[in-house]
Amino acid sequence: MSKNINLDYRVRIMAKKKATKSKTEAVDFSKYIRWFWILFSGGILAVVLLFLFASWGFLGEMPDHTRLENPETNLATEIISSDGVTLGKFYFNDNRTPVGYDDLPKNLVDALVATEDARYYDHSGIDGRGTLRAAVYLGGKGGASTITQQLAKLLFTKQASGNIVKRIIQKAKEWVIATRLERQYTKEEIMAMYFNIYDFGNNGDGIRSASRIYFGKEPKDLELKESAMLVGMFKNSSLYNPRRNPVGVKNRRNVVLAQMHKYGYITEEVKDSLQATELDLNYTPETHSQGIATYFREYLRAFMKDWAKEEGNRKPDGSKYDLYSDGLKVFVTIDSRMQKYAEEAIALHMPRLQAEFDHQNTPDRNPTAPFLELSKSEVNSLLKAGMRRGERWRILKEQGKSDKEIEASFHKPVEMTVFKWVDGQPSEVDTVMKPIDSMRYYKSFLRPGMMSMDPSNGHVKAWVGGMNYKHFKYDMVKQGKRQVGSTFKPFVYATAIDQLQVSPCDSFPRTPITIEANKFGNPEPWTTKNSDGNYSGKQTLKDALASSTNTITARLMNEIGPQPVAEMAKKLGVEQDILPVPAIALGTPDISVYEMVAAYSTFANKGVYNTPVMVTRIEDKNGTVLYQVAPESKDVLSEEVAYVTVNLMEGVTQAGSGKRLRHKGVDKYNQMYREIMTGYPYEFNNPIAGKTGTTQNQSDGWFMGMVPNLVTGVWVGAEDRAAHFKSIRYGQGASMALPIWGLYMKACYNDKTLNVSKDEFEKPSELSINIDCKAKDEGDLDDKTDHSDGEEINIDFD
């Protein structure tokens, strides 16, 4: 029995222990459940507090409503031509010009959605499914960042460092901002903002700049494979740079195309065909020294800086507009088509002209090349003066170098890149050269200046200040002033017509004229000479201007005096004062292409001078007009005098030095100038008024040409007048400058959208001066007035 009692006791003890153990285990399990819910709730609370703290700004500054409405982004100032083309931009770091959603092609939008955010139109800034997938697979099957989150990151947050806490805080801020953006903007507006804010590299800030830089077109014109390439760059534009990594960019583009097929945006056939193609870039960099109208854009920069300084041109808060970041739009008169034709004409003619110049100025033919009529000591003095004017001298002087040290640096070879015509194309060549030799090298180049203007309103349509802005920064349209030669003679003729009512049919002798010393500032006697050496017979004024007869121009000066001519030039827009001496009749004054075109436009515009207009209006980034041009004009000549002067200049292209514009085949001119007469024959048959000009030593060649609605002036010459053609065969305006005008006008006429006139110049309803010169022979004076007995005379001005 004792054994039974002990057995029962042990059973009860074991049962009790088992019950106690079960009870203990039950208690422990409930504790775990409790801690689970505590931790879970705490996590939820922490997440909620994280987003609340982020929303309240406790974790760092957050954008308020105003900043969300107007995100702070630097916007480039855009230069827009009269035909709606962007000529260039002003910017420091951000070459950004925003476009609206309507300017984005559908294939571009589809490519982005398929690649970056397939459920873009279904979420409100946060993709729940994507977030859950990223959490479960720890990002192994892609992240969960939406387009809206990426925009929030680009606009308002900075890239976090490797610290996980900072990355979590940044992600929370992005989520909060993303939801706010979704409430603030439509899906389309968010999409456009994302494309506008992204940096595609190579100054391609935003989709518009990227499209223009990589493919030379506006975003709306992008093809599917081009859109796919740009969307592929969103992954990392530094890594996927089409200039440095074309293979990687092509592979990435093909991934985008595959994604588009996956989500049904394109067929498999389209995907396969496009994946087999190359990138086909049309790289068109947008820098301040490249692109179209570079010289004009530099003039415009100075114009805009002066405009921004004026007290009346301030922002509502009183601060100045920033040319490089405030997103101004500057509407200019330049026509992109005409500008392109002008630059192409120069690019066609100048290398041929330069080749002939170089051929004549080899060291064997000219030991002081490229200079003529200078001794070696004079050349050295010229180069030394050039040293002191140069940028190198200025920089070294600022560094504290002595004059001796700076001069010595010009004689030490350095690596440099120089401009060169290669196979008729502008090119850059890497070389090692002494700076003094590079100075001489650049002084050997002939340079052009060209401007084209609508005479009726003063709108400048084309402006080419040189052949390469990067290497020849001096603008020969407005900055440069050179002797104008015989292109000044129409000012003399117009003054004579105005004062004396002379007719184009009036006849004068070609005999020499001597101006006595001490007359109107002449220190010694001055005798005019004709370039052809012919002093026999007589000529009508029309023939005299056509053949640029100096003695007859001097005879007109004898009758009217130099003072009225100088005053006439001033009224016609010549800025500097002209010394009223008889020699101005032959074009001794230095005048810019800009001034000459404006002056000649007065003749085409019936005697009314219009101040040249380059900027029509300026708008801020919201389209508010800040500036509108107020045209300036004045009456200078009567309509009759202007028309008769034009009629005289028509003779230049009918029978004078401009006659080659009308040649229809190979003739002696083409044979003589076969190396430089680019585009010849021109075969114009419409009315053209014009005048060539050549200075005494062939250092400056001019051609001024006019049709009723377009006046264009061209100058060609070297930096220094001592560098010039030896003979007038190549050194005259008809060879140096006229071909550029001819090429330009041929292109303008071929472009029917421009409507450049081929009509007659409009004749005044009442014309008292006879212009119908029936007798063309020099000796036939019927219906003409003979102004001299043919004897040589001395001009004595009172």
PDB file of C-alpha atoms in Angstrom, residues 40-191:
ATOM      1  CA  PHE A  40       4.196  46.525 -35.079  1.00  0.00           C
ATOM      2  CA  SER A  41       2.168  49.432 -33.728  1.00  0.00           C
ATOM      3  CA  GLY A  42       5.337  51.248 -32.837  1.00  0.00           C
ATOM      4  CA  GLY A  43       6.642  50.741 -36.344  1.00  0.00           C
ATOM      5  CA  ILE A  44       3.434  52.035 -37.831  1.00  0.00           C
ATOM      6  CA  LEU A  45       3.537  54.969 -35.469  1.00  0.00           C
ATOM      7  CA  ALA A  46       7.189  55.590 -36.297  1.00  0.00           C
ATOM      8  CA  VAL A  47       6.416  55.574 -40.011  1.00  0.00           C
ATOM      9  CA  VAL A  48       3.476  57.879 -39.447  1.00  0.00           C
ATOM     10  CA  LEU A  49       5.567  60.171 -37.275  1.00  0.00           C
ATOM     11  CA  LEU A  50       8.375  60.034 -39.854  1.00  0.00           C
ATOM     12  CA  PHE A  51       6.046  61.273 -42.543  1.00  0.00           C
ATOM     13  CA  LEU A  52       4.409  63.779 -40.198  1.00  0.00           C
ATOM     14  CA  PHE A  53       7.773  65.137 -39.078  1.00  0.00           C
ATOM     15  CA  ALA A  54       8.876  65.307 -42.700  1.00  0.00           C
ATOM     16  CA  SER A  55       5.643  67.072 -43.604  1.00  0.00           C
ATOM     17  CA  TRP A  56       6.018  69.550 -40.747  1.00  0.00           C
ATOM     18  CA  GLY A  57       9.613  70.263 -41.699  1.00  0.00           C
ATOM     19  CA  PHE A  58      11.171  68.767 -38.561  1.00  0.00           C
ATOM     20  CA  LEU A  59      13.512  66.647 -40.707  1.00  0.00           C
ATOM     21  CA  GLY A  60      14.693  69.500 -42.877  1.00  0.00           C
ATOM     22  CA  GLU A  61      13.234  72.319 -44.944  1.00  0.00           C
ATOM     23  CA  MET A  62      10.246  71.423 -47.070  1.00  0.00           C
ATOM     24  CA  PRO A  63       8.805  73.450 -49.966  1.00  0.00           C
ATOM     25  CA  ASP A  64       5.771  75.515 -49.096  1.00  0.00           C
ATOM     26  CA  HIS A  65       2.791  76.130 -51.341  1.00  0.00           C
ATOM     27  CA  THR A  66       4.496  79.056 -53.064  1.00  0.00           C
ATOM     28  CA  ARG A  67       7.592  77.016 -53.925  1.00  0.00           C
ATOM     29  CA  LEU A  68       5.469  74.165 -55.181  1.00  0.00           C
ATOM     30  CA  GLU A  69       3.651  76.642 -57.394  1.00  0.00           C
ATOM     31  CA  ASN A  70       6.923  78.120 -58.655  1.00  0.00           C
ATOM     32  CA  PRO A  71       9.838  75.690 -58.308  1.00  0.00           C
ATOM     33  CA  GLU A  72      13.187  77.455 -58.271  1.00  0.00           C
ATOM     34  CA  THR A  73      14.981  76.503 -61.462  1.00  0.00           C
ATOM     35  CA  ASN A  74      17.420  78.550 -63.480  1.00  0.00           C
ATOM     36  CA  LEU A  75      16.053  79.283 -66.925  1.00  0.00           C
ATOM     37  CA  ALA A  76      18.181  80.425 -69.853  1.00  0.00           C
ATOM     38  CA  THR A  77      17.313  83.556 -71.787  1.00  0.00           C
ATOM     39  CA  GLU A  78      16.091  82.505 -75.223  1.00  0.00           C
ATOM     40  CA  ILE A  79      16.742  84.432 -78.446  1.00  0.00           C
ATOM     41  CA  ILE A  80      13.870  83.927 -80.884  1.00  0.00           C
ATOM     42  CA  SER A  81      14.145  84.910 -84.556  1.00  0.00           C
ATOM     43  CA  SER A  82      11.472  86.687 -86.577  1.00  0.00           C
ATOM     44  CA  ASP A  83      10.481  83.334 -88.082  1.00  0.00           C
ATOM     45  CA  GLY A  84      10.119  81.658 -84.690  1.00  0.00           C
ATOM     46  CA  VAL A  85      13.422  79.779 -84.496  1.00  0.00           C
ATOM     47  CA  THR A  86      15.637  79.766 -81.396  1.00  0.00           C
ATOM     48  CA  LEU A  87      18.942  81.329 -82.457  1.00  0.00           C
ATOM     49  CA  GLY A  88      20.686  80.716 -79.150  1.00  0.00           C
ATOM     50  CA  LYS A  89      20.518  81.205 -75.408  1.00  0.00           C
ATOM     51  CA  PHE A  90      22.272  83.041 -72.612  1.00  0.00           C
ATOM     52  CA  TYR A  91      23.078  80.914 -69.557  1.00  0.00           C
ATOM     53  CA  PHE A  92      25.838  80.131 -67.077  1.00  0.00           C
ATOM     54  CA  ASN A  93      25.212  76.579 -65.886  1.00  0.00           C
ATOM     55  CA  ASP A  94      21.638  75.738 -66.842  1.00  0.00           C
ATOM     56  CA  ASN A  95      20.768  75.790 -70.528  1.00  0.00           C
ATOM     57  CA  ARG A  96      17.115  75.227 -69.741  1.00  0.00           C
ATOM     58  CA  THR A  97      14.073  76.392 -71.696  1.00  0.00           C
ATOM     59  CA  PRO A  98      10.844  74.692 -70.574  1.00  0.00           C
ATOM     60  CA  VAL A  99       8.223  73.316 -72.942  1.00  0.00           C
ATOM     61  CA  GLY A 100       4.604  72.429 -72.285  1.00  0.00           C
ATOM     62  CA  TYR A 101       3.107  68.944 -72.302  1.00  0.00           C
ATOM     63  CA  ASP A 102       1.527  69.625 -75.682  1.00  0.00           C
ATOM     64  CA  ASP A 103       5.030  70.035 -77.136  1.00  0.00           C
ATOM     65  CA  LEU A 104       6.036  66.528 -76.076  1.00  0.00           C
ATOM     66  CA  PRO A 105       5.459  63.814 -78.683  1.00  0.00           C
ATOM     67  CA  LYS A 106       3.363  60.824 -77.599  1.00  0.00           C
ATOM     68  CA  ASN A 107       6.205  58.386 -78.249  1.00  0.00           C
ATOM     69  CA  LEU A 108       8.389  60.280 -75.757  1.00  0.00           C
ATOM     70  CA  VAL A 109       5.740  60.152 -73.018  1.00  0.00           C
ATOM     71  CA  ASP A 110       4.987  56.478 -73.695  1.00  0.00           C
ATOM     72  CA  ALA A 111       8.683  55.602 -73.526  1.00  0.00           C
ATOM     73  CA  LEU A 112       9.067  57.249 -70.132  1.00  0.00           C
ATOM     74  CA  VAL A 113       5.967  55.623 -68.628  1.00  0.00           C
ATOM     75  CA  ALA A 114       6.907  52.172 -69.943  1.00  0.00           C
ATOM     76  CA  THR A 115      10.442  52.430 -68.609  1.00  0.00           C
ATOM     77  CA  GLU A 116      10.182  54.407 -65.385  1.00  0.00           C
ATOM     78  CA  ASP A 117       6.633  54.128 -64.028  1.00  0.00           C
ATOM     79  CA  ALA A 118       4.208  51.715 -65.710  1.00  0.00           C
ATOM     80  CA  ARG A 119       1.343  52.590 -63.298  1.00  0.00           C
ATOM     81  CA  TYR A 120       1.954  56.329 -63.519  1.00  0.00           C
ATOM     82  CA  TYR A 121      -1.648  57.183 -64.336  1.00  0.00           C
ATOM     83  CA  ASP A 122      -3.041  54.904 -61.578  1.00  0.00           C
ATOM     84  CA  HIS A 123      -1.270  56.167 -58.449  1.00  0.00           C
ATOM     85  CA  SER A 124      -1.194  59.461 -56.554  1.00  0.00           C
ATOM     86  CA  GLY A 125       2.541  59.846 -56.304  1.00  0.00           C
ATOM     87  CA  ILE A 126       3.329  56.607 -54.439  1.00  0.00           C
ATOM     88  CA  ASP A 127       3.162  53.231 -56.152  1.00  0.00           C
ATOM     89  CA  GLY A 128       1.918  50.815 -53.441  1.00  0.00           C
ATOM     90  CA  ARG A 129       2.465  47.662 -55.469  1.00  0.00           C
ATOM     91  CA  GLY A 130       5.898  48.733 -56.482  1.00  0.00           C
ATOM     92  CA  THR A 131       6.801  49.629 -52.912  1.00  0.00           C
ATOM     93  CA  LEU A 132       5.648  46.257 -51.609  1.00  0.00           C
ATOM     94  CA  ARG A 133       7.583  44.448 -54.340  1.00  0.00           C
ATOM     95  CA  ALA A 134      10.714  46.439 -53.560  1.00  0.00           C
ATOM     96  CA  ALA A 135      10.348  45.635 -49.850  1.00  0.00           C
ATOM     97  CA  VAL A 136       9.774  41.900 -50.360  1.00  0.00           C
ATOM     98  CA  TYR A 137      12.636  41.462 -52.803  1.00  0.00           C
ATOM     99  CA  LEU A 138      14.855  44.123 -51.188  1.00  0.00           C
ATOM    100  CA  GLY A 139      15.029  46.007 -54.462  1.00  0.00           C
ATOM    101  CA  GLY A 140      16.143  42.958 -56.408  1.00  0.00           C
ATOM    102  CA  LYS A 141      13.295  43.340 -58.883  1.00  0.00           C
ATOM    103  CA  GLY A 142      13.558  47.068 -59.281  1.00  0.00           C
ATOM    104  CA  GLY A 143      12.849  50.052 -57.103  1.00  0.00           C
ATOM    105  CA  ALA A 144       9.519  51.691 -56.421  1.00  0.00           C
ATOM    106  CA  SER A 145      10.361  55.304 -57.163  1.00  0.00           C
ATOM    107  CA  THR A 146       7.655  56.939 -59.296  1.00  0.00           C
ATOM    108  CA  ILE A 147       8.112  59.713 -61.824  1.00  0.00           C
ATOM    109  CA  THR A 148       6.572  62.108 -59.317  1.00  0.00           C
ATOM    110  CA  GLN A 149       9.038  61.011 -56.619  1.00  0.00           C
ATOM    111  CA  GLN A 150      11.938  61.457 -59.001  1.00  0.00           C
ATOM    112  CA  LEU A 151      10.690  64.936 -59.832  1.00  0.00           C
ATOM    113  CA  ALA A 152      10.440  65.735 -56.118  1.00  0.00           C
ATOM    114  CA  LYS A 153      14.015  64.570 -55.664  1.00  0.00           C
ATOM    115  CA  LEU A 154      15.303  66.685 -58.564  1.00  0.00           C
ATOM    116  CA  LEU A 155      13.400  69.783 -57.492  1.00  0.00           C
ATOM    117  CA  PHE A 156      13.502  69.847 -53.710  1.00  0.00           C
ATOM    118  CA  THR A 157      15.868  67.291 -52.170  1.00  0.00           C
ATOM    119  CA  LYS A 158      19.539  66.556 -52.404  1.00  0.00           C
ATOM    120  CA  GLN A 159      21.273  63.244 -52.959  1.00  0.00           C
ATOM    121  CA  ALA A 160      21.772  61.635 -49.523  1.00  0.00           C
ATOM    122  CA  SER A 161      25.107  60.164 -48.492  1.00  0.00           C
ATOM    123  CA  GLY A 162      25.711  56.487 -47.708  1.00  0.00           C
ATOM    124  CA  ASN A 163      24.150  56.882 -44.227  1.00  0.00           C
ATOM    125  CA  ILE A 164      20.998  54.712 -44.169  1.00  0.00           C
ATOM    126  CA  VAL A 165      19.223  57.059 -41.757  1.00  0.00           C
ATOM    127  CA  LYS A 166      19.739  60.002 -44.077  1.00  0.00           C
ATOM    128  CA  ARG A 167      18.524  57.958 -47.021  1.00  0.00           C
ATOM    129  CA  ILE A 168      15.361  56.998 -45.149  1.00  0.00           C
ATOM    130  CA  ILE A 169      14.726  60.633 -44.226  1.00  0.00           C
ATOM    131  CA  GLN A 170      15.276  61.715 -47.818  1.00  0.00           C
ATOM    132  CA  LYS A 171      12.889  59.040 -49.093  1.00  0.00           C
ATOM    133  CA  ALA A 172      10.222  60.160 -46.621  1.00  0.00           C
ATOM    134  CA  LYS A 173      10.563  63.745 -47.761  1.00  0.00           C
ATOM    135  CA  GLU A 174      10.316  62.650 -51.396  1.00  0.00           C
ATOM    136  CA  TRP A 175       7.107  60.725 -50.657  1.00  0.00           C
ATOM    137  CA  VAL A 176       5.527  63.712 -48.919  1.00  0.00           C
ATOM    138  CA  ILE A 177       6.537  66.120 -51.686  1.00  0.00           C
ATOM    139  CA  ALA A 178       5.358  63.648 -54.328  1.00  0.00           C
ATOM    140  CA  THR A 179       1.862  63.485 -52.832  1.00  0.00           C
ATOM    141  CA  ARG A 180       1.756  67.272 -52.630  1.00  0.00           C
ATOM    142  CA  LEU A 181       2.861  67.578 -56.243  1.00  0.00           C
ATOM    143  CA  GLU A 182       0.096  65.194 -57.277  1.00  0.00           C
ATOM    144  CA  ARG A 183      -2.451  67.412 -55.525  1.00  0.00           C
ATOM    145  CA  GLN A 184      -0.940  70.578 -56.973  1.00  0.00           C
ATOM    146  CA  TYR A 185      -0.496  69.536 -60.616  1.00  0.00           C
ATOM    147  CA  THR A 186      -2.070  67.340 -63.246  1.00  0.00           C
ATOM    148  CA  LYS A 187      -0.307  64.228 -64.479  1.00  0.00           C
ATOM    149  CA  GLU A 188       0.509  66.025 -67.722  1.00  0.00           C
ATOM    150  CA  GLU A 189       2.060  68.976 -65.899  1.00  0.00           C
ATOM    151  CA  ILE A 190       4.173  66.674 -63.718  1.00  0.00           C
ATOM    152  CA  MET A 191       5.351  64.818 -66.813  1.00  0.00           C
TER     153      MET A 191
END
